[in-house]
Coordinates of C-alpha atoms and ligand atoms in Angstrom, one line a residue:
M3 CA -209.3 65.0 174.7
N4 CA -210.7 62.3 172.3
L5 CA -211.0 62.8 168.6
E6 CA -214.7 63.7 168.7
N7 CA -214.1 66.4 171.3
I8 CA -211.3 67.9 169.3
I9 CA -213.5 68.0 166.2
H10 CA -216.3 69.5 168.3
K11 CA -213.9 72.2 169.6
K12 CA -212.6 73.0 166.1
N13 CA -216.1 73.4 164.8
N14 CA -217.2 75.5 167.8
D15 CA -214.2 77.9 167.4
L16 CA -215.0 78.4 163.8
S17 CA -218.7 78.9 164.3
K18 CA -217.9 81.7 166.7
R19 CA -216.6 83.6 163.8
I20 CA -219.9 83.5 162.0
D21 CA -222.1 86.5 162.0
K22 CA -225.5 85.0 162.9
Q23 CA -227.3 88.0 161.3
K24 CA -225.7 87.4 157.9
V25 CA -226.3 83.6 157.5
P26 CA -227.4 82.8 153.9
E27 CA -231.1 81.8 153.8
H28 CA -230.7 79.6 150.8
V29 CA -227.6 77.5 150.1
A30 CA -227.3 75.4 146.9
I31 CA -224.7 72.6 146.7
I32 CA -223.2 70.6 143.8
M33 CA -222.2 67.5 145.8
D34 CA -219.3 66.4 143.5
G35 CA -216.4 64.0 143.9
N36 CA -218.0 60.8 145.2
G37 CA -216.5 58.6 142.5
R38 CA -213.0 60.0 142.8
W39 CA -213.1 59.6 146.6
A40 CA -213.9 55.9 146.2
T41 CA -211.5 55.3 143.4
K42 CA -208.7 57.0 145.4
K43 CA -209.3 54.4 148.2
G44 CA -209.4 51.5 145.7
L45 CA -213.1 51.1 146.2
P46 CA -216.0 50.9 143.8
R47 CA -217.6 54.3 143.0
S48 CA -220.8 53.2 144.8
F49 CA -218.9 53.5 148.2
G50 CA -218.5 57.2 147.5
H51 CA -222.2 57.6 146.8
N52 CA -223.0 55.9 150.1
K53 CA -220.6 58.0 152.1
G54 CA -222.0 61.1 150.3
V55 CA -225.4 60.4 151.8
S56 CA -224.1 60.6 155.3
V57 CA -222.4 63.8 154.5
L58 CA -225.7 65.3 153.2
K59 CA -227.3 64.3 156.5
E60 CA -224.6 66.1 158.4
I61 CA -224.8 69.2 156.3
L62 CA -228.6 69.3 156.5
K63 CA -228.3 69.3 160.3
V64 CA -225.6 71.9 160.4
S65 CA -227.2 74.3 157.9
K66 CA -230.5 74.1 159.9
K67 CA -228.7 74.7 163.2
L68 CA -227.0 77.7 161.7
G69 CA -230.2 79.3 160.7
C70 CA -230.3 78.7 157.0
K71 CA -233.9 78.1 155.7
I72 CA -233.4 76.3 152.3
L73 CA -230.9 73.8 151.1
T74 CA -230.9 72.8 147.4
V75 CA -228.7 69.9 146.5
Y76 CA -227.8 68.5 143.1
A77 CA -228.2 64.7 143.3
F78 CA -228.6 63.6 139.7
S79 CA -228.4 65.7 136.6
T80 CA -230.1 65.2 133.2
E81 CA -226.6 64.4 131.9
N82 CA -225.9 61.7 134.5
W83 CA -227.9 59.2 132.5
T84 CA -224.8 58.9 130.3
R85 CA -223.1 57.0 133.1
P86 CA -222.9 53.2 133.0
T87 CA -226.3 51.6 133.6
K88 CA -224.9 49.9 136.7
E89 CA -224.1 53.2 138.4
V90 CA -227.4 54.8 137.3
D91 CA -229.3 51.8 138.7
F92 CA -227.3 52.0 141.9
L93 CA -228.1 55.7 142.4
I94 CA -231.8 55.2 141.7
N95 CA -231.9 52.4 144.3
L96 CA -229.9 54.5 146.7
F97 CA -232.5 57.4 146.5
S98 CA -235.3 55.0 147.3
E99 CA -233.5 53.4 150.2
V100 CA -232.3 56.7 151.7
L101 CA -235.8 58.2 151.5
K102 CA -237.4 55.2 153.0
N103 CA -234.9 55.2 155.9
E104 CA -234.8 58.9 156.6
I105 CA -238.2 60.3 155.9
E106 CA -239.5 59.9 159.4
E107 CA -236.6 61.8 160.9
I108 CA -236.9 64.5 158.3
H109 CA -240.6 64.9 159.1
Q110 CA -239.9 64.9 162.9
E111 CA -237.4 67.7 162.3
L112 CA -240.2 69.6 160.5
I113 CA -238.3 69.7 157.3
K114 CA -240.2 69.9 154.0
I115 CA -238.7 67.8 151.3
R116 CA -239.3 68.6 147.6
F117 CA -237.9 66.9 144.5
I118 CA -237.0 69.1 141.6
G119 CA -236.6 67.8 138.1
D120 CA -238.4 65.6 135.6
L121 CA -239.4 62.4 137.5
T122 CA -241.0 60.8 134.4
P123 CA -238.1 58.3 133.6
F124 CA -237.7 57.0 137.2
P125 CA -239.3 53.7 138.2
E126 CA -242.8 53.8 139.7
T127 CA -241.5 52.6 143.1
L128 CA -239.2 55.5 143.4
K129 CA -241.8 58.0 142.2
K130 CA -244.3 56.6 144.8
I131 CA -241.7 57.1 147.6
I132 CA -241.0 60.6 146.4
Y133 CA -244.7 61.6 146.2
N134 CA -245.4 60.1 149.7
S135 CA -242.4 61.9 151.2
E136 CA -243.4 65.2 149.6
S137 CA -247.0 64.8 150.7
L138 CA -246.0 63.8 154.3
T139 CA -243.8 66.8 154.8
K140 CA -245.7 69.4 152.7
N141 CA -246.8 71.5 155.7
N142 CA -243.5 71.5 157.5
K143 CA -242.3 75.0 158.0
N144 CA -238.9 74.8 159.7
F145 CA -236.7 74.1 156.7
L146 CA -236.9 73.3 153.0
L147 CA -234.8 70.6 151.4
N148 CA -234.8 70.6 147.6
V149 CA -233.3 67.6 146.0
C150 CA -232.6 68.0 142.3
V151 CA -233.0 64.7 140.5
N152 CA -232.9 64.4 136.7
Y153 CA -232.6 68.1 136.8
G154 CA -231.1 70.3 134.1
G155 CA -231.1 74.1 134.2
R156 CA -231.6 74.5 130.5
Q157 CA -234.4 72.0 130.4
E158 CA -236.1 73.9 133.2
I159 CA -235.9 77.2 131.3
V160 CA -237.2 75.6 128.1
K161 CA -240.1 74.2 130.1
V162 CA -241.0 77.6 131.5
A163 CA -240.8 79.1 128.0
K164 CA -243.1 76.4 126.7
E165 CA -245.6 76.9 129.5
L166 CA -245.7 80.7 129.0
A167 CA -246.0 80.3 125.2
L168 CA -249.0 77.9 125.7
K169 CA -250.7 80.3 128.2
S170 CA -250.1 83.1 125.8
S171 CA -251.5 81.3 122.8
S172 CA -254.6 80.2 124.8
G173 CA -255.1 83.9 125.8
E174 CA -254.5 83.2 129.5
I175 CA -251.8 85.8 129.5
K176 CA -250.6 88.5 127.1
P177 CA -247.1 88.2 125.7
S178 CA -246.4 91.6 127.1
E179 CA -247.1 90.3 130.6
V180 CA -244.1 88.0 130.5
D181 CA -241.5 89.4 132.9
E182 CA -238.9 88.1 135.3
E183 CA -241.5 87.7 138.1
L184 CA -243.9 85.6 136.0
F185 CA -241.0 83.6 134.6
N186 CA -239.7 83.0 138.2
S187 CA -243.1 81.8 139.4
E188 CA -243.1 79.1 136.7
L189 CA -239.7 77.7 137.6
L190 CA -239.4 74.3 139.4
T191 CA -238.1 76.1 142.4
Q192 CA -241.5 77.9 142.4
G193 CA -240.4 81.3 143.2
S194 CA -238.4 80.6 146.3
K195 CA -235.6 83.0 147.1
D196 CA -232.6 82.5 144.9
P197 CA -229.6 80.9 146.6
E198 CA -227.2 83.5 148.1
L199 CA -224.5 80.9 148.1
L200 CA -223.5 78.1 145.8
I201 CA -221.0 75.5 147.1
R202 CA -219.3 73.1 144.7
T203 CA -217.0 70.4 146.1
S204 CA -214.2 68.5 144.5
G205 CA -212.5 71.6 143.0
E206 CA -214.4 71.7 139.7
K207 CA -215.1 75.2 138.6
R208 CA -218.3 74.8 136.6
I209 CA -222.0 75.0 137.1
S210 CA -222.8 71.7 135.2
N211 CA -226.3 72.8 134.2
F212 CA -227.4 73.6 137.7
L213 CA -230.0 76.3 138.5
L214 CA -228.9 78.5 135.6
W215 CA -231.6 81.1 136.2
Q216 CA -231.5 81.1 140.0
L217 CA -227.7 81.4 140.4
A218 CA -227.6 84.7 138.5
Y219 CA -226.2 86.6 141.5
S220 CA -225.2 83.8 143.9
E221 CA -221.8 83.9 145.5
I222 CA -219.8 80.8 144.4
Y223 CA -217.6 78.9 146.8
I224 CA -215.4 76.1 145.4
S225 CA -214.1 73.6 147.9
D226 CA -211.3 71.3 146.8
V227 CA -212.6 68.7 149.3
L228 CA -214.4 65.7 147.7
W229 CA -218.0 65.5 148.8
P230 CA -217.6 62.4 150.9
D231 CA -214.9 64.2 153.0
F232 CA -217.0 67.4 153.3
N233 CA -218.2 68.1 156.8
E234 CA -219.4 70.7 159.3
F235 CA -215.9 72.4 159.4
E236 CA -215.8 72.8 155.6
F237 CA -219.3 74.1 155.5
L238 CA -218.6 76.7 158.2
K239 CA -215.5 77.7 156.2
A240 CA -217.8 78.3 153.2
I241 CA -220.2 80.4 155.2
I242 CA -217.3 82.5 156.7
D243 CA -215.9 83.1 153.2
Y244 CA -219.4 84.1 152.0
Q245 CA -219.8 86.6 154.8
S246 CA -216.5 88.3 153.7
R247 CA -217.9 88.9 150.2
N248 CA -218.9 92.3 149.0
R249 CA -222.2 91.7 147.2
R250 CA -222.6 94.6 144.8
F251 CA -225.4 93.4 142.4
G252 CA -223.9 95.6 139.8
G253 CA -223.8 98.7 142.0
I254 CA -221.0 100.3 143.9
E255 CA -220.9 99.2 147.5
S256 CA -219.8 101.4 150.4
L257 CA -219.3 104.4 148.2
P258 CA -221.5 107.2 149.6
N259 CA -223.2 109.5 147.1
E260 CA -221.0 112.5 148.2
S261 CA -217.8 110.7 147.2
F262 CA -219.0 110.2 143.6
K263 CA -217.8 113.7 142.7
D264 CA -214.3 112.8 143.8
S265 CA -214.2 109.5 142.0
Q266 CA -212.6 109.0 138.7
C267 CA -216.0 108.5 137.0
S268 CA -216.8 112.2 137.4
S269 CA -213.7 113.5 135.6
Ligands
IPE319 C1 -221.3 63.4 142.4 O1 -220.2 62.6 142.4 C2 -222.6 62.5 142.5 C3 -223.3 62.4 141.3 C4 -223.1 63.0 140.2 C5 -224.5 61.5 141.4 P1 -219.6 62.0 141.1 O2 -220.2 60.7 140.9 O3 -219.8 62.9 140.0 O4 -218.1 61.8 141.5 P2 -216.8 62.2 140.5 O5 -217.0 63.6 140.1 O6 -216.9 61.2 139.4 O7 -215.7 62.0 141.4
IPE320 C1 -222.8 67.5 138.7 O1 -221.7 66.7 138.8 C2 -224.1 66.7 139.0 C3 -224.3 66.3 140.4 C4 -223.5 66.6 141.4 C5 -225.4 65.5 140.6 P1 -221.1 65.9 137.6 O2 -220.0 65.1 138.1 O3 -222.2 65.2 136.8 O4 -220.6 67.1 136.7 P2 -219.5 67.2 135.6 O5 -219.7 66.0 134.7 O6 -218.2 67.1 136.3 O7 -219.6 68.5 134.9
MG321 MG1 -218.6 64.5 139.3

């Protein structure tokens, strides 16, 4: 058996352990570790970002094949501007190149692509490519790919608060009408279902200002694998781990009402 066949068999064996009825509809990913991956190999950090793109393409295919409906990936945070200009410029250029090269295939796969974040500081050329890609794919219904660029969870929440305050001062809404549903509908994710699963690669155990509102009850899976080494096998492992979780949402799972009188709480 050649290497490709071995990998295929390994992935196949793992995917048999997945309960197809319990696949998360929305998966969010903090794709972290590109720089460290490259540095470890004695390469410039840009090599890690390039390899990271091919991993994203693979994970997009795998998640779609598995039956997920939404993938939301963190590509550039509001804090990433603090990196050296050379790296920031490289990333901006990479976004343009990748979009130009991949948009036709994304469209053929009936994937809708949406960019989430404040696009204002990006160059006009990138903004144009982004708007064209969004407009080309806006009616695609098979899958939604959200790419978070110049995104910050706190900034998003402040933006919603500002919008609601404006609507309230103009009389469009009453302050008493502000509730979770209304707040949710003003978020950049525009009311799509919250992610059931958040994956962060490279072993870091933090959220780094990602989807602060939407991750309220997401299951978190930390992979020690650096993003450029992440693959179908690692993604399937994350899904299997997610499926083993007991999602309680503050309640008490698998405790029938009758047993309440026997539990310690009643004494
Ligand atoms: C994630 O990898 C990609 C971006 C933030 C754009 P990093 O570039 O953060 O890689 P590390 O964490 O420094 O290894
Ligand atoms: C989070 O990774 C942002 C992206 C993956 C785009 P960072 O590398 O910027 O996060 P920190 O600095 O480790 O928290
Ligand atoms: Mg990082």
